Every structure is written in C-alpha cells, then in structure tokens.
Coordinates of C-alpha atoms in Angstrom, one line a residue:
X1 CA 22.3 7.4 9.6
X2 CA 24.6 6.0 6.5
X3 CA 25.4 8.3 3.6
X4 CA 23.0 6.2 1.5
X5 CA 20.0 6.6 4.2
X6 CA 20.6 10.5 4.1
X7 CA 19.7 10.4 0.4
X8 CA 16.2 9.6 0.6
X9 CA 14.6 6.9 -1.0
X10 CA 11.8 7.5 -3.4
X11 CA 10.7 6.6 -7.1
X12 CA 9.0 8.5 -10.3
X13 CA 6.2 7.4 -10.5
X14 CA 5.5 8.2 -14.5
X15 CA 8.5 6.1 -14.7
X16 CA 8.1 3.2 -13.1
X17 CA 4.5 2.6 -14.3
X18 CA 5.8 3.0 -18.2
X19 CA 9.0 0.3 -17.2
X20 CA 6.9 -1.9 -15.4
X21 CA 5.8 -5.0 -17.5
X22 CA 2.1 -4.5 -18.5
X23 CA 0.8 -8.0 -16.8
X24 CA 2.8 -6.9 -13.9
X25 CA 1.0 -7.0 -10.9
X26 CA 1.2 -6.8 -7.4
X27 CA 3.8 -4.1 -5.1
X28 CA 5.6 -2.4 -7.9
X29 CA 7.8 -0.8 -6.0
X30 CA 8.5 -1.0 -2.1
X31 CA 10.5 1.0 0.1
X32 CA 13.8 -0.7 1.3
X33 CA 16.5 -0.4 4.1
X34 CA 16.6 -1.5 7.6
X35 CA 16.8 1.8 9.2
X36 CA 13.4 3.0 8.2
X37 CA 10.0 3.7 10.3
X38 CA 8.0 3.7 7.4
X39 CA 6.6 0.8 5.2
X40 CA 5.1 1.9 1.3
X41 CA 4.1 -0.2 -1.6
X42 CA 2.9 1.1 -4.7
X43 CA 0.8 -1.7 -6.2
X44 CA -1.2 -2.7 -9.4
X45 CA -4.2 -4.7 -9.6
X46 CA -5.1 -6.3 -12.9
X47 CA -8.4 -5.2 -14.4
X48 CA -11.5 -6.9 -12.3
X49 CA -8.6 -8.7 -9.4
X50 CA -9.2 -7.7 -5.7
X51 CA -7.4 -7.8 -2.2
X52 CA -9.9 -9.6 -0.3
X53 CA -11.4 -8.0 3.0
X54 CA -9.0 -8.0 5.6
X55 CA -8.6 -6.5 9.3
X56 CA -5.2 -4.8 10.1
X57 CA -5.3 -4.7 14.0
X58 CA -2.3 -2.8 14.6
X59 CA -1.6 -0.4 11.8
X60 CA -3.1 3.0 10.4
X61 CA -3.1 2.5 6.7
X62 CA -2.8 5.5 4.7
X63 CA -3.9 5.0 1.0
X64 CA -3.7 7.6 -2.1
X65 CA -4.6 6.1 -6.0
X66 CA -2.2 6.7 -8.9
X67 CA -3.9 5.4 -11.6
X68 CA -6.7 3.4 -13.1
X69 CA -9.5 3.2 -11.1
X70 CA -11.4 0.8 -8.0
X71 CA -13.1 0.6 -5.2
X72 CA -11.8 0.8 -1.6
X73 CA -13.7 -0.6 0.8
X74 CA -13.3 0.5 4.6
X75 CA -15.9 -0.7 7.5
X76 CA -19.4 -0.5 6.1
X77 CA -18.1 2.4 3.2
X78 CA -17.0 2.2 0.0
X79 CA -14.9 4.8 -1.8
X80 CA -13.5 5.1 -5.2
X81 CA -10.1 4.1 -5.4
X82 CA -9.1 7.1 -8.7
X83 CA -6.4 9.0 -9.1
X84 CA -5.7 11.9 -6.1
X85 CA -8.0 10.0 -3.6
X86 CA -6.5 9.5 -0.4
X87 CA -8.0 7.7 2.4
X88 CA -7.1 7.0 6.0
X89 CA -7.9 3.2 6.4
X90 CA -7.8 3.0 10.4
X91 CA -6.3 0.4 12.7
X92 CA -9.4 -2.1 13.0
X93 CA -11.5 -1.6 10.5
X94 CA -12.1 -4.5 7.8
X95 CA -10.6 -2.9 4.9
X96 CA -10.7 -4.3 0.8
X97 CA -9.8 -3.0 -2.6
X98 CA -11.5 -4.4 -6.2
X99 CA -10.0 -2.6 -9.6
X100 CA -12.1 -1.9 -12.5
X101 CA -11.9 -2.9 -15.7
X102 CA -8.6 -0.8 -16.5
X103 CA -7.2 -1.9 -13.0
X104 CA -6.1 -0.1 -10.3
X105 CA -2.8 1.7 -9.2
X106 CA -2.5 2.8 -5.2
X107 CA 0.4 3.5 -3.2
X108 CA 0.0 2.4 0.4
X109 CA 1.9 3.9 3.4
X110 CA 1.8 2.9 7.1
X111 CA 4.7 2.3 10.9
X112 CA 6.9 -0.5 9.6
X113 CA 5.2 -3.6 11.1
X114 CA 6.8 -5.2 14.1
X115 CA 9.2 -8.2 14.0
X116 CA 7.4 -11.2 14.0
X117 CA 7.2 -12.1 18.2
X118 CA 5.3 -14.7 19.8
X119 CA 2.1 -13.7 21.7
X120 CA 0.2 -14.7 24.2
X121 CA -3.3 -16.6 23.4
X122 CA -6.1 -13.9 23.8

C-alpha cells in the first residue's frame, strides 16, 4: 500500500454538488486508483432523465440517494430514490433509476468489476 493509498480517498459531498456545473450530469465523482476493491460513483440525473432497465449479473449494487428525488426500480418494485434511502440492488435482478422533476443525486457502490476476459458462449 503507497503512502497516497493509506490516505483514503473520499469527497464532501456539500462540496462537490455546490462546484459541480448545474447542467452537469452523469458520475460526478468516481473513486480512483488501481489498488482498490471497491468501485463508487456518485451521479446526477437531470430533472425527468433515466438509466434505462438493466440486469447486472455479477455484481451486488449497493445504492444510498443524496439529493433530489427518483424512482429506483429493482425486480418487480419500485422505491423512492430521496435523500437517506439506501437499497441493496442484488446481483440479477433488472434494476432502473428515473429522477423527478428536480433530478436525482445517488451514490452507487459495488466489488470493482473484473478485467474485461473473453468467455465462453453460454
């Protein structure tokens, strides 16, 4: 572990939302450094924009909102995406966020994703 790893990364997060531009959208911040086991992201939707539903097959997805507000969709359920709500998104289940009309603010954290490899055709 370098000097620099020991440190801890992190961010404020009162901070970075006031610095970030106001049209900015998308990961806002992102945990960096070869060394790590951990991916984050915190990331803004624009009022009304959505990720579209999706299936992570290999990854726990843990999720917690920061600001705005949304919807988070997970299998068959949908939970608001608000500040303080955190949800488990598990490994396999089709999984979709939609911001409101103020947008949406989450931070996402999950195992740092494999190295791209080639597989094997199911």
């Amino acid at each position: 572990m370098t000097d620099s790893d020991a440190r801890g990364e992190g961010v404020v997060l009162d901070d970075l939302l006031r610095e970030a531009a106001a049209d900015q959208a998308g990961a806002l911040w992102r945990l960096t450094g070869t060394e790590r086991q951990l991916d984050a992201n915190v990331v803004r939707l624009k009022p009304e924009a959505s990720v579209a539903d999706h299936v992570e097959p290999e990854l726990d997805v843990l999720v917690l909102g920061i600001a705005g507000r949304g919807t988070l969709r997970c299998g068959d359920t949908t939970h608001a995406l608000e500040p303080g709500a955190l949800r488990l998104l598990p490994r396999g289940a089709t999984r979709g966020v939609a911001a409101g009309p103020e947008g949406v603010v989450y931070l996402t954290v999950h195992r740092r994703r494999p190295g791209l490899a080639i597989r094997p055709r199911p």
